mmCIF file of C-alpha atoms and ligand atoms in Angstrom:
data_model
loop_
_atom_site.group_PDB
_atom_site.id
_atom_site.type_symbol
_atom_site.label_atom_id
_atom_site.label_comp_id
_atom_site.label_asym_id
_atom_site.label_seq_id
_atom_site.Cartn_x
_atom_site.Cartn_y
_atom_site.Cartn_z
ATOM 1 C CA MET A 1 -6.122 5.551 26.840
ATOM 2 C CA LYS A 2 -3.149 4.809 28.278
ATOM 3 C CA LEU A 3 -1.795 0.743 27.835
ATOM 4 C CA GLU A 4 -0.407 -0.062 31.333
ATOM 5 C CA SER A 5 1.316 -3.724 31.096
ATOM 6 C CA ALA A 6 0.289 -6.745 29.104
ATOM 7 C CA GLU A 7 1.119 -10.482 29.999
ATOM 8 C CA LEU A 8 1.773 -12.513 27.494
ATOM 9 C CA ARG A 9 1.030 -16.909 27.786
ATOM 10 C CA VAL A 10 1.152 -19.651 26.000
ATOM 11 C CA LEU A 11 -1.246 -22.099 26.534
ATOM 12 C CA GLU A 12 -2.074 -25.643 25.373
ATOM 13 C CA LEU A 13 -5.622 -26.630 25.612
ATOM 14 C CA PRO A 14 -6.512 -31.168 24.532
ATOM 15 C CA LEU A 15 -8.623 -31.119 21.672
ATOM 16 C CA LYS A 16 -11.445 -33.425 21.561
ATOM 17 C CA PHE A 17 -10.897 -34.765 18.348
ATOM 18 C CA ARG A 18 -7.421 -35.071 16.030
ATOM 19 C CA PHE A 19 -7.666 -32.854 13.603
ATOM 20 C CA GLN A 20 -6.066 -33.475 10.085
ATOM 21 C CA THR A 21 -5.201 -31.691 7.408
ATOM 22 C CA SER A 22 -3.346 -31.365 4.300
ATOM 23 C CA PHE A 23 -0.140 -30.254 5.784
ATOM 24 C CA GLY A 24 -0.574 -31.915 9.038
ATOM 25 C CA THR A 25 -2.630 -33.221 12.458
ATOM 26 C CA GLN A 26 -2.814 -31.613 15.516
ATOM 27 C CA THR A 27 -4.247 -33.442 18.923
ATOM 28 C CA SER A 28 -4.142 -30.446 20.949
ATOM 29 C CA LYS A 29 -3.947 -26.248 20.579
ATOM 30 C CA ARG A 30 -0.923 -24.700 21.797
ATOM 31 C CA PHE A 31 -1.319 -20.444 21.526
ATOM 32 C CA VAL A 32 -1.103 -17.394 22.731
ATOM 33 C CA LEU A 33 -3.132 -15.530 24.842
ATOM 34 C CA LEU A 34 -2.622 -11.767 25.273
ATOM 35 C CA THR A 35 -4.435 -9.569 27.796
ATOM 36 C CA LEU A 36 -3.754 -5.899 27.905
ATOM 37 C CA ARG A 37 -4.119 -3.598 30.978
ATOM 38 C CA ALA A 38 -5.562 -0.035 31.271
ATOM 39 C CA GLN A 39 -8.055 1.980 33.854
ATOM 40 C CA GLY A 40 -8.764 -1.091 36.101
ATOM 41 C CA LEU A 41 -9.976 -2.542 33.004
ATOM 42 C CA GLU A 42 -8.463 -5.828 30.931
ATOM 43 C CA GLY A 43 -8.569 -6.505 27.356
ATOM 44 C CA TYR A 44 -8.238 -10.031 25.626
ATOM 45 C CA ALA A 45 -6.717 -11.498 22.550
ATOM 46 C CA GLU A 46 -5.356 -14.634 21.092
ATOM 47 C CA CYS A 47 -2.693 -15.421 18.529
ATOM 48 C CA VAL A 48 -3.462 -17.646 15.631
ATOM 49 C CA THR A 49 -0.421 -18.765 14.761
ATOM 50 C CA ASP A 50 0.226 -22.582 15.712
ATOM 51 C CA PRO A 51 3.438 -24.028 16.413
ATOM 52 C CA LEU A 52 4.766 -24.680 12.894
ATOM 53 C CA PRO A 53 5.016 -22.817 9.787
ATOM 54 C CA LEU A 54 2.878 -24.959 8.238
ATOM 55 C CA TYR A 55 -0.545 -22.416 7.241
ATOM 56 C CA ARG A 56 1.861 -19.594 6.765
ATOM 57 C CA GLU A 57 4.368 -18.314 7.822
ATOM 58 C CA GLU A 58 4.128 -16.825 11.595
ATOM 59 C CA THR A 59 4.542 -19.429 14.546
ATOM 60 C CA ASN A 60 3.873 -18.974 17.979
ATOM 61 C CA SER A 61 7.580 -18.451 18.481
ATOM 62 C CA THR A 62 8.181 -15.751 15.832
ATOM 63 C CA ALA A 63 4.674 -13.717 17.443
ATOM 64 C CA LEU A 64 5.746 -14.135 21.207
ATOM 65 C CA VAL A 65 8.935 -12.258 20.145
ATOM 66 C CA MET A 66 7.931 -9.436 17.673
ATOM 67 C CA LEU A 67 5.140 -8.983 20.714
ATOM 68 C CA GLU A 68 7.342 -9.096 23.502
ATOM 69 C CA GLU A 69 10.482 -7.716 22.144
ATOM 70 C CA LEU A 70 8.930 -5.009 19.500
ATOM 71 C CA PHE A 71 5.523 -4.194 19.757
ATOM 72 C CA LEU A 72 4.536 -3.969 23.889
ATOM 73 C CA PRO A 73 7.676 -1.996 24.592
ATOM 74 C CA LEU A 74 6.502 0.254 21.666
ATOM 75 C CA VAL A 75 2.664 0.753 23.061
ATOM 76 C CA LEU A 76 3.279 0.042 26.959
ATOM 77 C CA GLY A 77 2.705 3.779 28.685
ATOM 78 C CA VAL A 78 1.186 5.765 25.368
ATOM 79 C CA GLU A 79 -1.345 6.853 25.376
ATOM 80 C CA PHE A 80 -3.955 5.463 22.314
ATOM 81 C CA ALA A 81 -7.398 7.317 21.245
ATOM 82 C CA ASN A 82 -9.154 4.363 19.545
ATOM 83 C CA PRO A 83 -7.614 1.434 17.588
ATOM 84 C CA GLU A 84 -6.605 3.619 14.321
ATOM 85 C CA ALA A 85 -3.981 4.819 16.441
ATOM 86 C CA LEU A 86 -2.914 1.939 17.989
ATOM 87 C CA ASN A 87 -2.563 0.423 14.207
ATOM 88 C CA ALA A 88 -1.092 3.369 13.348
ATOM 89 C CA ALA A 89 1.771 2.943 15.759
ATOM 90 C CA LEU A 90 2.458 -0.711 14.125
ATOM 91 C CA GLU A 91 2.010 0.055 10.211
ATOM 92 C CA PRO A 92 5.337 0.688 10.086
ATOM 93 C CA PHE A 93 6.539 -2.798 10.588
ATOM 94 C CA LYS A 94 6.289 -5.825 7.358
ATOM 95 C CA GLY A 95 4.148 -8.586 8.420
ATOM 96 C CA ASN A 96 3.624 -10.261 11.095
ATOM 97 C CA THR A 97 0.673 -9.608 10.646
ATOM 98 C CA MET A 98 -0.527 -12.090 13.241
ATOM 99 C CA ALA A 99 1.171 -11.147 15.892
ATOM 100 C CA LYS A 100 -0.349 -7.602 15.149
ATOM 101 C CA ALA A 101 -3.845 -9.026 14.834
ATOM 102 C CA THR A 102 -2.727 -9.898 18.860
ATOM 103 C CA LEU A 103 -2.453 -6.652 20.177
ATOM 104 C CA GLU A 104 -5.088 -4.641 17.702
ATOM 105 C CA MET A 105 -7.888 -7.406 18.661
ATOM 106 C CA ALA A 106 -6.661 -7.092 22.364
ATOM 107 C CA PHE A 107 -6.933 -2.883 22.299
ATOM 108 C CA TRP A 108 -10.242 -3.422 21.172
ATOM 109 C CA ASP A 109 -11.587 -5.422 23.568
ATOM 110 C CA LEU A 110 -10.208 -3.700 26.202
ATOM 111 C CA TRP A 111 -11.653 0.396 23.916
ATOM 112 C CA ALA A 112 -14.792 -1.482 23.582
ATOM 113 C CA ARG A 113 -14.979 -2.623 27.421
ATOM 114 C CA SER A 114 -13.861 1.480 29.131
ATOM 115 C CA LEU A 115 -16.738 2.169 26.705
ATOM 116 C CA ASN A 116 -18.861 -0.056 28.051
ATOM 117 C CA LEU A 117 -20.146 -1.145 24.331
ATOM 118 C CA PRO A 118 -20.701 -4.221 23.433
ATOM 119 C CA LEU A 119 -17.192 -5.090 20.429
ATOM 120 C CA TRP A 120 -19.418 -5.357 17.228
ATOM 121 C CA GLN A 121 -21.485 -2.262 18.553
ATOM 122 C CA LEU A 122 -18.107 -0.385 17.150
ATOM 123 C CA LEU A 123 -17.348 -2.836 14.784
ATOM 124 C CA GLY A 124 -20.373 -1.672 12.703
ATOM 125 C CA GLY A 125 -21.840 -4.721 13.421
ATOM 126 C CA VAL A 126 -25.876 -5.041 12.666
ATOM 127 C CA LYS A 127 -27.434 -8.769 13.048
ATOM 128 C CA SER A 128 -27.407 -10.540 16.640
ATOM 129 C CA GLU A 129 -26.890 -13.706 16.170
ATOM 130 C CA ILE A 130 -25.575 -15.572 12.995
ATOM 131 C CA PRO A 131 -25.360 -18.828 10.799
ATOM 132 C CA VAL A 132 -22.624 -21.260 11.280
ATOM 133 C CA GLY A 133 -20.861 -24.231 10.061
ATOM 134 C CA VAL A 134 -18.322 -27.266 10.774
ATOM 135 C CA SER A 135 -14.427 -27.560 9.134
ATOM 136 C CA LEU A 136 -14.020 -31.313 9.834
ATOM 137 C CA GLY A 137 -10.383 -32.844 9.977
ATOM 138 C CA ILE A 138 -9.520 -35.574 7.443
ATOM 139 C CA GLN A 139 -11.037 -39.130 8.380
ATOM 140 C CA SER A 140 -9.422 -42.336 8.469
ATOM 141 C CA THR A 141 -12.142 -44.106 5.980
ATOM 142 C CA VAL A 142 -15.230 -42.924 3.516
ATOM 143 C CA GLN A 143 -17.363 -44.021 6.220
ATOM 144 C CA ALA A 144 -16.163 -42.146 9.265
ATOM 145 C CA THR A 145 -16.578 -39.212 7.322
ATOM 146 C CA LEU A 146 -20.315 -40.317 6.093
ATOM 147 C CA GLU A 147 -20.695 -40.819 9.927
ATOM 148 C CA THR A 148 -19.334 -37.242 11.164
ATOM 149 C CA VAL A 149 -21.238 -35.251 8.299
ATOM 150 C CA GLN A 150 -24.686 -36.918 9.607
ATOM 151 C CA LYS A 151 -23.808 -36.429 12.853
ATOM 152 C CA HIS A 152 -22.935 -32.768 12.399
ATOM 153 C CA VAL A 153 -25.377 -32.078 9.908
ATOM 154 C CA GLN A 154 -28.327 -33.054 12.668
ATOM 155 C CA GLN A 155 -26.933 -30.811 14.737
ATOM 156 C CA GLY A 156 -27.889 -27.700 12.895
ATOM 157 C CA TYR A 157 -24.497 -26.690 11.320
ATOM 158 C CA LYS A 158 -25.639 -24.532 7.941
ATOM 159 C CA ARG A 159 -22.495 -25.300 5.743
ATOM 160 C CA ILE A 160 -19.996 -28.607 6.359
ATOM 161 C CA LYS A 161 -16.894 -27.841 4.608
ATOM 162 C CA LEU A 162 -14.234 -31.062 4.382
ATOM 163 C CA LYS A 163 -10.581 -31.058 4.479
ATOM 164 C CA ILE A 164 -9.328 -32.349 1.439
ATOM 165 C CA LYS A 165 -5.475 -33.653 0.223
ATOM 166 C CA PRO A 166 -3.939 -35.163 -3.296
ATOM 167 C CA GLY A 167 -5.019 -38.870 -1.966
ATOM 168 C CA TRP A 168 -8.117 -37.900 -0.039
ATOM 169 C CA ASP A 169 -10.586 -35.936 -1.697
ATOM 170 C CA TRP A 170 -12.908 -37.017 -4.778
ATOM 171 C CA GLN A 171 -12.933 -39.814 -2.780
ATOM 172 C CA PRO A 172 -14.894 -39.046 0.173
ATOM 173 C CA LEU A 173 -16.445 -35.334 -1.701
ATOM 174 C CA GLU A 174 -18.165 -38.170 -3.889
ATOM 175 C CA ALA A 175 -19.274 -40.565 -0.762
ATOM 176 C CA VAL A 176 -20.583 -37.071 0.656
ATOM 177 C CA ARG A 177 -22.759 -35.413 -1.632
ATOM 178 C CA ALA A 178 -24.159 -39.157 -3.246
ATOM 179 C CA GLU A 179 -25.501 -39.762 0.593
ATOM 180 C CA PHE A 180 -26.572 -35.258 1.124
ATOM 181 C CA PRO A 181 -27.655 -34.496 -2.257
ATOM 182 C CA ASP A 182 -28.723 -30.380 -0.733
ATOM 183 C CA LEU A 183 -26.201 -30.435 1.505
ATOM 184 C CA THR A 184 -24.103 -26.709 1.707
ATOM 185 C CA LEU A 185 -20.926 -28.411 1.335
ATOM 186 C CA THR A 186 -17.184 -26.884 0.541
ATOM 187 C CA ALA A 187 -13.588 -28.176 0.559
ATOM 188 C CA ASP A 188 -11.041 -27.047 1.618
ATOM 189 C CA ALA A 189 -7.505 -28.520 0.464
ATOM 190 C CA ASN A 190 -5.274 -25.292 2.313
ATOM 191 C CA SER A 191 -2.889 -24.811 -0.885
ATOM 192 C CA SER A 192 -2.223 -28.318 -1.673
ATOM 193 C CA TYR A 193 -2.283 -28.702 -4.999
ATOM 194 C CA THR A 194 -1.050 -27.431 -8.340
ATOM 195 C CA LEU A 195 -2.670 -26.734 -11.459
ATOM 196 C CA ALA A 196 -0.593 -30.119 -12.346
ATOM 197 C CA ASP A 197 -4.108 -31.318 -10.772
ATOM 198 C CA LEU A 198 -6.374 -29.815 -12.441
ATOM 199 C CA ARG A 199 -7.865 -33.676 -13.913
ATOM 200 C CA ILE A 200 -8.105 -34.327 -10.071
ATOM 201 C CA LEU A 201 -9.305 -30.567 -9.473
ATOM 202 C CA GLN A 202 -12.257 -30.941 -12.648
ATOM 203 C CA ARG A 203 -13.675 -34.363 -10.598
ATOM 204 C CA ILE A 204 -13.922 -32.290 -7.746
ATOM 205 C CA ASP A 205 -15.206 -29.428 -9.851
ATOM 206 C CA ALA A 206 -18.354 -31.863 -10.664
ATOM 207 C CA VAL A 207 -19.303 -32.470 -6.594
ATOM 208 C CA ASN A 208 -21.087 -29.385 -6.608
ATOM 209 C CA LEU A 209 -19.978 -27.858 -3.396
ATOM 210 C CA ASP A 210 -20.621 -24.252 -2.620
ATOM 211 C CA TYR A 211 -17.153 -23.183 -3.334
ATOM 212 C CA LEU A 212 -13.520 -25.044 -3.243
ATOM 213 C CA GLU A 213 -11.117 -23.317 -0.749
ATOM 214 C CA GLN A 214 -7.052 -22.756 -1.371
ATOM 215 C CA PRO A 215 -6.631 -25.462 -3.795
ATOM 216 C CA LEU A 216 -3.561 -23.727 -5.100
ATOM 217 C CA ALA A 217 -0.154 -22.493 -2.955
ATOM 218 C CA PHE A 218 -0.747 -19.254 -1.098
ATOM 219 C CA ASP A 219 1.361 -17.239 -2.988
ATOM 220 C CA ASP A 220 -0.091 -18.164 -6.283
ATOM 221 C CA LEU A 221 -2.460 -15.721 -7.226
ATOM 222 C CA VAL A 222 -1.993 -15.601 -11.224
ATOM 223 C CA ASP A 223 -2.938 -20.182 -11.087
ATOM 224 C CA HIS A 224 -5.472 -19.354 -8.880
ATOM 225 C CA ALA A 225 -6.648 -17.171 -11.321
ATOM 226 C CA LYS A 226 -5.900 -19.583 -13.960
ATOM 227 C CA LEU A 227 -7.613 -22.257 -12.621
ATOM 228 C CA GLN A 228 -10.931 -21.032 -11.876
ATOM 229 C CA LYS A 229 -11.430 -20.510 -15.138
ATOM 230 C CA MET A 230 -11.450 -23.249 -15.630
ATOM 231 C CA MET A 231 -14.079 -24.723 -13.380
ATOM 232 C CA HIS A 232 -17.246 -23.932 -12.334
ATOM 233 C CA THR A 233 -17.387 -23.552 -8.583
ATOM 234 C CA PRO A 234 -16.005 -20.411 -6.968
ATOM 235 C CA ILE A 235 -12.449 -20.650 -5.364
ATOM 236 C CA CYS A 236 -12.833 -19.261 -2.488
ATOM 237 C CA LEU A 237 -9.112 -17.918 -0.389
ATOM 238 C CA ASP A 238 -7.692 -18.269 2.675
ATOM 239 C CA GLU A 239 -4.086 -18.412 3.246
ATOM 240 C CA SER A 240 -3.787 -16.496 0.274
ATOM 241 C CA ILE A 241 -5.314 -13.639 1.722
ATOM 242 C CA MET A 242 -3.361 -10.882 4.147
ATOM 243 C CA SER A 243 -4.158 -8.197 3.098
ATOM 244 C CA ALA A 244 -8.014 -6.185 1.420
ATOM 245 C CA LYS A 245 -4.665 -4.945 -0.676
ATOM 246 C CA ASP A 246 -4.879 -8.936 -1.696
ATOM 247 C CA ALA A 247 -8.470 -9.208 -1.637
ATOM 248 C CA ARG A 248 -8.750 -6.001 -4.316
ATOM 249 C CA LYS A 249 -6.647 -7.861 -6.512
ATOM 250 C CA ALA A 250 -7.430 -11.249 -6.291
ATOM 251 C CA LEU A 251 -10.853 -10.490 -6.877
ATOM 252 C CA GLU A 252 -10.295 -8.330 -9.922
ATOM 253 C CA LEU A 253 -7.640 -11.145 -11.362
ATOM 254 C CA GLY A 254 -10.452 -14.118 -10.467
ATOM 255 C CA ALA A 255 -8.386 -15.478 -8.555
ATOM 256 C CA ALA A 256 -11.078 -16.252 -5.805
ATOM 257 C CA ARG A 257 -15.224 -15.529 -6.342
ATOM 258 C CA LEU A 258 -15.212 -15.180 -2.627
ATOM 259 C CA ILE A 259 -13.508 -14.303 0.148
ATOM 260 C CA ASN A 260 -12.395 -16.374 4.149
ATOM 261 C CA ILE A 261 -11.607 -13.421 6.328
ATOM 262 C CA LYS A 262 -9.821 -14.546 9.463
ATOM 263 C CA VAL A 263 -9.629 -11.331 11.091
ATOM 264 C CA GLY A 264 -5.971 -12.610 13.217
ATOM 265 C CA ARG A 265 -4.773 -13.559 9.845
ATOM 266 C CA LEU A 266 -5.127 -10.536 8.718
ATOM 267 C CA GLY A 267 -3.669 -8.030 11.069
ATOM 268 C CA GLY A 268 -6.724 -7.347 13.395
ATOM 269 C CA HIS A 269 -10.279 -5.942 12.644
ATOM 270 C CA LEU A 270 -9.708 -2.336 11.131
ATOM 271 C CA GLU A 271 -7.590 -4.406 8.032
ATOM 272 C CA ALA A 272 -10.429 -7.239 8.353
ATOM 273 C CA ARG A 273 -13.216 -4.690 7.854
ATOM 274 C CA ARG A 274 -11.820 -3.273 4.764
ATOM 275 C CA THR A 275 -11.260 -6.305 3.909
ATOM 276 C CA HIS A 276 -14.975 -6.323 4.418
ATOM 277 C CA ASP A 277 -16.050 -3.570 2.232
ATOM 278 C CA VAL A 278 -13.321 -4.253 -0.925
ATOM 279 C CA ALA A 279 -15.377 -7.465 -0.710
ATOM 280 C CA GLN A 280 -18.675 -5.707 -0.582
ATOM 281 C CA SER A 281 -17.318 -3.427 -3.431
ATOM 282 C CA PHE A 282 -16.745 -6.190 -5.879
ATOM 283 C CA GLY A 283 -19.936 -8.251 -4.447
ATOM 284 C CA ALA A 284 -18.053 -10.784 -3.425
ATOM 285 C CA PRO A 285 -19.760 -13.066 -0.637
ATOM 286 C CA LEU A 286 -17.680 -13.296 2.379
ATOM 287 C CA TRP A 287 -17.805 -15.916 5.310
ATOM 288 C CA CYS A 288 -15.505 -15.911 8.713
ATOM 289 C CA GLY A 289 -13.132 -18.423 8.824
ATOM 290 C CA GLY A 290 -11.730 -20.119 12.078
ATOM 291 C CA MET A 291 -8.139 -21.129 13.552
ATOM 292 C CA LEU A 292 -9.673 -23.772 16.243
ATOM 293 C CA GLU A 293 -9.882 -21.039 19.115
ATOM 294 C CA SER A 294 -10.390 -21.130 22.036
ATOM 295 C CA GLY A 295 -13.224 -18.913 23.487
ATOM 296 C CA VAL A 296 -10.989 -15.227 23.613
ATOM 297 C CA GLY A 297 -10.599 -15.766 19.735
ATOM 298 C CA ARG A 298 -14.263 -17.144 19.009
ATOM 299 C CA ALA A 299 -15.310 -14.489 20.546
ATOM 300 C CA HIS A 300 -13.629 -11.776 18.499
ATOM 301 C CA ASN A 301 -14.673 -14.026 14.856
ATOM 302 C CA ILE A 302 -18.032 -13.748 15.800
ATOM 303 C CA HIS A 303 -18.546 -10.030 17.192
ATOM 304 C CA LEU A 304 -16.403 -9.486 13.365
ATOM 305 C CA SER A 305 -18.971 -11.354 12.142
ATOM 306 C CA SER A 306 -22.194 -9.584 12.874
ATOM 307 C CA MET A 307 -20.719 -7.030 10.264
ATOM 308 C CA ALA A 308 -23.460 -7.508 7.243
ATOM 309 C CA GLY A 309 -21.521 -8.636 4.314
ATOM 310 C CA PHE A 310 -20.830 -12.210 6.287
ATOM 311 C CA THR A 311 -23.679 -13.558 4.237
ATOM 312 C CA LYS A 312 -22.030 -17.248 4.467
ATOM 313 C CA PRO A 313 -21.819 -19.592 7.092
ATOM 314 C CA GLY A 314 -18.598 -19.039 8.916
ATOM 315 C CA ASP A 315 -16.235 -21.661 10.538
ATOM 316 C CA THR A 316 -16.845 -20.601 14.222
ATOM 317 C CA SER A 317 -19.003 -23.405 15.655
ATOM 318 C CA SER A 318 -19.275 -23.791 19.328
ATOM 319 C CA SER A 319 -16.426 -24.419 21.622
ATOM 320 C CA SER A 320 -17.161 -27.516 22.762
ATOM 321 C CA ARG A 321 -17.199 -29.255 19.911
ATOM 322 C CA TYR A 322 -13.105 -28.454 20.416
ATOM 323 C CA PHE A 323 -12.456 -28.197 24.168
ATOM 324 C CA GLU A 324 -13.338 -30.270 26.921
ATOM 325 C CA THR A 325 -13.093 -27.062 29.271
ATOM 326 C CA ASP A 326 -12.665 -23.218 27.466
ATOM 327 C CA ILE A 327 -11.023 -20.582 29.376
ATOM 328 C CA VAL A 328 -13.427 -18.338 29.231
ATOM 329 C CA ASN A 329 -16.608 -18.385 31.470
ATOM 330 C CA GLU A 330 -19.655 -17.705 29.168
ATOM 331 C CA ALA A 331 -20.341 -20.623 26.052
ATOM 332 C CA LEU A 332 -20.612 -20.020 22.444
ATOM 333 C CA GLU A 333 -22.327 -22.762 21.437
ATOM 334 C CA ALA A 334 -24.652 -22.883 18.647
ATOM 335 C CA THR A 335 -28.663 -23.915 18.247
ATOM 336 C CA ASP A 336 -29.803 -24.876 15.110
ATOM 337 C CA GLY A 337 -26.859 -23.479 13.425
ATOM 338 C CA MET A 338 -26.851 -20.222 14.771
ATOM 339 C CA MET A 339 -24.345 -18.635 17.183
ATOM 340 C CA PRO A 340 -25.539 -15.982 19.203
ATOM 341 C CA VAL A 341 -23.599 -12.672 19.404
ATOM 342 C CA PRO A 342 -22.129 -11.535 22.812
ATOM 343 C CA GLN A 343 -23.590 -8.702 24.390
ATOM 344 C CA GLY A 344 -21.460 -7.929 27.278
ATOM 345 C CA ALA A 345 -18.825 -5.420 27.385
ATOM 346 C CA GLY A 346 -16.182 -6.264 25.169
ATOM 347 C CA ILE A 347 -15.591 -9.217 23.744
ATOM 348 C CA GLY A 348 -18.085 -10.453 26.380
ATOM 349 C CA MET A 349 -15.777 -12.575 28.024
ATOM 350 C CA SER A 350 -14.363 -13.440 30.674
ATOM 351 C CA LEU A 351 -11.529 -15.677 32.211
ATOM 352 C CA ASN A 352 -11.273 -18.951 33.808
ATOM 353 C CA ARG A 353 -8.328 -18.278 35.975
ATOM 354 C CA GLU A 354 -8.401 -21.653 37.918
ATOM 355 C CA PHE A 355 -8.288 -23.644 34.521
ATOM 356 C CA LEU A 356 -6.232 -20.676 33.317
ATOM 357 C CA GLU A 357 -3.671 -21.533 35.455
ATOM 358 C CA ARG A 358 -3.691 -25.335 34.992
ATOM 359 C CA VAL A 359 -3.071 -24.761 30.808
ATOM 360 C CA THR A 360 -0.374 -22.185 31.351
ATOM 361 C CA VAL A 361 2.724 -23.731 29.696
ATOM 362 C CA LYS A 362 4.456 -20.170 29.556
ATOM 363 C CA LYS A 363 4.301 -16.129 31.212
ATOM 364 C CA VAL A 364 6.158 -13.282 30.509
ATOM 365 C CA VAL A 365 4.848 -10.084 32.265
ATOM 366 C CA LEU A 366 5.649 -7.041 30.501
ATOM 367 C CA ALA A 367 4.985 -3.278 32.027
ATOM 368 C CA ARG A 368 6.439 0.743 31.590
HETATM 369 O O1 OSB B 1 -7.904 -23.594 6.616
HETATM 370 O O2 OSB B 1 -9.670 -22.921 7.274
HETATM 371 C C1 OSB B 1 -8.669 -23.617 7.857
HETATM 372 C C2 OSB B 1 -8.107 -24.587 11.212
HETATM 373 C C3 OSB B 1 -6.705 -24.488 11.443
HETATM 374 C C4 OSB B 1 -5.495 -24.303 10.127
HETATM 375 C C5 OSB B 1 -6.331 -23.665 9.239
HETATM 376 C C6 OSB B 1 -7.738 -24.363 8.550
HETATM 377 C C7 OSB B 1 -8.337 -24.545 10.308
HETATM 378 C C8 OSB B 1 -9.625 -24.905 10.065
HETATM 379 C C9 OSB B 1 -10.722 -25.213 11.329
HETATM 380 O O3 OSB B 1 -10.193 -25.213 8.738
HETATM 381 C C10 OSB B 1 -11.820 -24.095 11.023
HETATM 382 C C11 OSB B 1 -12.363 -23.653 12.867
HETATM 383 O O4 OSB B 1 -13.230 -25.159 13.089
HETATM 384 O O5 OSB B 1 -11.621 -23.104 13.308
HETATM 385 MG MG1 MG B 2 -9.361 -22.882 5.554
#
């Protein structure tokens, strides 16, 4: 199909909670939404960057520049038979995987709509509902942590993940474990430790976590491999894995025993699928991460999670947890920890236009 025009919007949605991680605190979600148009149809995707380069290097601003000045001018007016063909056009350019993913994912949505098929089917998904967990930000007290864990356990989430940082790690984890001995519990450090913190990491090792997510720096596979040898708890890598090749190296090196896939971090669904296949070839479990996405990004994550290798609960919890009003009309709500995979064409989402206008901070239209 020939891409006719594109619309980039910067949106800002208030979050229902204050989300604190080892790298910062946010009370709203500011992100780039891309609409691609062809044959009277639209395809949607959102970029997983944030305003600041705290998770990885890319930001909303760098993604906007790359999309507006390089990637979109390159593809508008051009005929692409399938996502593979589009990806080949982006392939020579280094990095910028979050910006690339935005374009690739919107193309998948558009292409699936043109074939009148749900995205999950084109990706090779096999499930009509997926198990989901929840990622809970750093709370101000242990008591508040216990209360929010209790609330989400009652809502049926199949795994609870606590954000941790140096100075706030064994305290909440040991308290939650004491109160919930059988809970599937994990922790995400977002790169905030080094091997010098070994004694604390060994104390965390005794909590019986299902896995510990990204304890060390994003660019340090070697130290993760050293740490994995000193811990029983499996290490799961998130920030470190930007490609299927990264996943292969991490698993080969023993830097991780499982992988968190985020399609928006990996450059798109094709690379996410290759990463899925690499993990499967190592017998490594997989799960789908999240970046506090609106209904557009969330739907992409859910479609991807319908593939067979996603055996552990993802971070794709109910949209209503995050936002009072979402930019999509369709609900994305889990019941007893199971999220249904949308069945409409493409990602199966339509935009709430009136609300979209209200939360738009900036808009750029490109045509060829
Ligand atoms: O590390 O998984 C992460 C949110 C923003 C940036 C990084 C991460 C997260 C989450 C939230 O853990 C997952 C979600 O609920 O979308
Ligand atoms: Mg993470």
